[in-house]
């Protein structure tokens, strides 16, 4: 296979913490050389980066659908696939099959269903699924209601050295709710649950994880109280991490105005204060993962009255641009954003990637962080364009995406 | 409320909510309704201004009273009124709401009256049809004609709305009637109280300009108008309040409790009433103070006014520059 030299790029390695201008040579599907002023090998293709950012391919730590087109458009080379599939990823064979779904263009890292059929009662075959390729265990779209089941899950997973990815919403408090209790929900007449539903679940699961000595990751933290609980647990030294999605850092429940079903998310959009807290959590490292929670929905599922519409938003194709919005507004530095989008999930879930190292597979992303475009729901690549950011002007375009040295975009 | 010079008295294609209406627009609808009160009291109640127009009442949620009121209102104005009741709608056959809307629209109606169990559903349909849409209640969001008929009742009994103290009591959380009334009464300058047990009080209610009370006696003190809300049977099973009898004991409107309100207090209820649950019969039937049957009468008049006003552009009654 011929070589590819990317010349004059801003090389950002979020694992090493380096950020410098230089060249990178890809040869035999691997990163062959890094440094300033590399010589062009005979027959190599040369890409002039002109100062654009070259970083590890993004790792999207939580999607609900394998959507290769959307991932490639978003600069993503690897996704963690939630177990909420049809059928549910609760069987080693299904995990093995899921792992192959994205080939050859996308690494799919399946997450094992914590319980059979995600029923919240009987433990899944975690060890067999781990051997089949599951990189962690997840409770999926909903938390495990029964504390005893959750404790056993955490103990069992700890024995297998698997991180448990938990959904942080108390299922009893959120039963029937489609929004967060607030002025907005009251005006619109939407069934709502208190924001405390998140803190209630996080507090319980933190305590249970401590009891079990388990590694815990909250898939999506969206409230001030939730962020505070994770922060203080981390300060105590507990093995806990948290993720969030761009919507919770950029939108609040005012986006529900006009009953826009694209803004019906799970967890639901929160208050302005919660939004500010999510940004603080991202800035100070309490939240270490930014994931798309990509959940493309068909028109049949979204062209409905708000409460009847399915929750979720398409997010893979917009993950990088919306993350960059947090860089452009000064919340995050660029290396820190790229850590949230690659190095941190790689480290937490033991995945390859997230760094620029000689000998590593060439999963690389070259992007222009300033290039403008507008998010248009009807033109998003991938399965569907149900985004609450419809019409938003953003910056950040993928110029080149390599997976194993193969050019995808 | 005087309409500002050069302003259209009602520049909206639909009536989907009270929230967002200007005070003079509300006043205009109430003024228009007055004539229909008189018409409806005559032996011959017919006016032919909607002759030849088709009115569809699409009720996706069960209703007897409101549907009947809209049907009578349309017929008194001469419209061809047809009803689509929930039980026979093709929604039961799996058709989506928007397909149903497009089907209705293809039948060339001139006005559609919609009730739906989901908040925001009526606005969703209104985007897809070519004629005026009247919201007859969507989920727990709004029920604008109910608030208008309540306001007309109060205005005729009390002579004004501004400055009155109105206590709205009961299941505020699930009530679209309460929300529409909050918006309307505060827009017209009344002091509005929301009286409910904490489990039935929505969060952020004070941001709507009303004062919350969880104590019935305190909430009724000095009130000029007491508006009781229906407590849905399914809320009484211990989920929101422990029992019917406990609710009646703490939040039921009894004669003794009503004594805390103003001497000439007006008692209202959107119906249907649960006698002995939220209201005592002796209060409901007190012809001096209860306006409950009058509310029903005003309902027809208000709906006639809304049907008339919303179809004026379509009937060629309203063009540019006709208003002072």
XYZ file of C-alpha atoms in Angstrom, chain B residues 106-216:
111
model
C -58.788 17.596 1.580
C -62.499 17.755 2.335
C -62.250 21.548 2.090
C -63.530 22.542 5.496
C -63.779 26.233 6.351
C -63.016 25.797 10.026
C -61.829 22.844 12.078
C -62.421 22.501 15.804
C -59.991 20.070 17.404
C -59.638 18.396 20.746
C -56.710 16.075 21.378
C -55.294 14.382 24.437
C -51.713 15.447 23.668
C -50.376 18.929 24.452
C -49.372 20.729 21.268
C -51.251 18.351 18.965
C -53.726 21.007 17.808
C -50.923 23.388 16.836
C -49.256 20.550 14.934
C -52.432 19.976 12.904
C -52.928 23.711 12.364
C -49.595 23.833 10.509
C -50.844 21.297 7.999
C -54.299 22.567 7.086
C -55.476 25.518 5.019
C -58.343 26.737 7.178
C -58.734 28.288 10.618
C -58.262 25.877 13.518
C -59.921 26.278 16.889
C -58.366 24.531 19.848
C -61.062 22.806 21.900
C -58.510 21.497 24.377
C -55.067 19.946 23.874
C -53.699 17.750 26.654
C -52.935 19.840 29.695
C -51.896 22.811 27.591
C -54.825 25.113 26.788
C -58.574 25.283 26.329
C -59.004 28.841 25.082
C -62.778 28.947 24.558
C -63.321 27.745 28.122
C -61.287 30.672 29.446
C -63.188 33.056 27.172
C -66.560 31.801 28.360
C -65.410 32.035 31.957
C -64.282 35.606 31.357
C -67.575 36.507 29.687
C -69.481 35.041 32.614
C -67.397 37.004 35.120
C -67.640 40.222 33.117
C -71.421 40.012 32.838
C -71.860 39.204 36.526
C -69.220 41.522 37.969
C -69.083 44.197 35.295
C -65.305 43.946 35.024
C -62.337 41.635 35.288
C -59.503 44.028 36.121
C -58.877 44.227 39.839
C -60.896 41.145 40.774
C -59.359 38.406 42.871
C -59.947 35.017 41.255
C -59.092 31.767 43.032
C -58.713 28.752 40.749
C -58.833 25.633 42.881
C -58.151 21.944 42.399
C -56.151 19.841 39.990
C -54.063 22.635 38.459
C -51.342 20.210 37.316
C -53.480 18.388 34.776
C -55.773 21.278 33.877
C -55.752 23.030 30.528
C -58.684 25.108 31.766
C -56.509 26.502 34.547
C -53.655 27.382 32.195
C -55.890 29.229 29.751
C -57.565 31.056 32.603
C -54.240 32.077 34.133
C -53.169 33.675 30.866
C -56.503 35.336 30.181
C -57.270 36.668 33.642
C -53.762 37.994 34.268
C -53.766 39.634 30.814
C -56.990 41.450 31.727
C -55.630 42.605 35.078
C -57.168 40.227 37.611
C -55.255 38.968 40.629
C -55.171 35.224 40.144
C -54.528 32.554 42.741
C -53.795 28.903 42.123
C -55.082 26.772 44.999
C -54.120 23.105 45.016
C -52.508 20.364 47.098
C -48.741 20.353 46.458
C -48.997 17.133 44.423
C -51.319 18.822 41.943
C -49.460 22.150 41.716
C -47.163 22.517 38.700
C -43.593 23.735 39.147
C -42.908 27.350 38.195
C -46.575 28.350 38.386
C -45.686 31.742 39.906
C -43.823 32.530 36.682
C -47.220 32.628 34.986
C -48.135 35.598 37.129
C -50.343 33.753 39.596
C -49.965 33.293 43.334
C -49.876 29.675 44.545
C -51.728 28.576 47.686
C -51.702 25.101 49.191
C -54.148 26.090 51.920
C -57.738 26.353 50.733
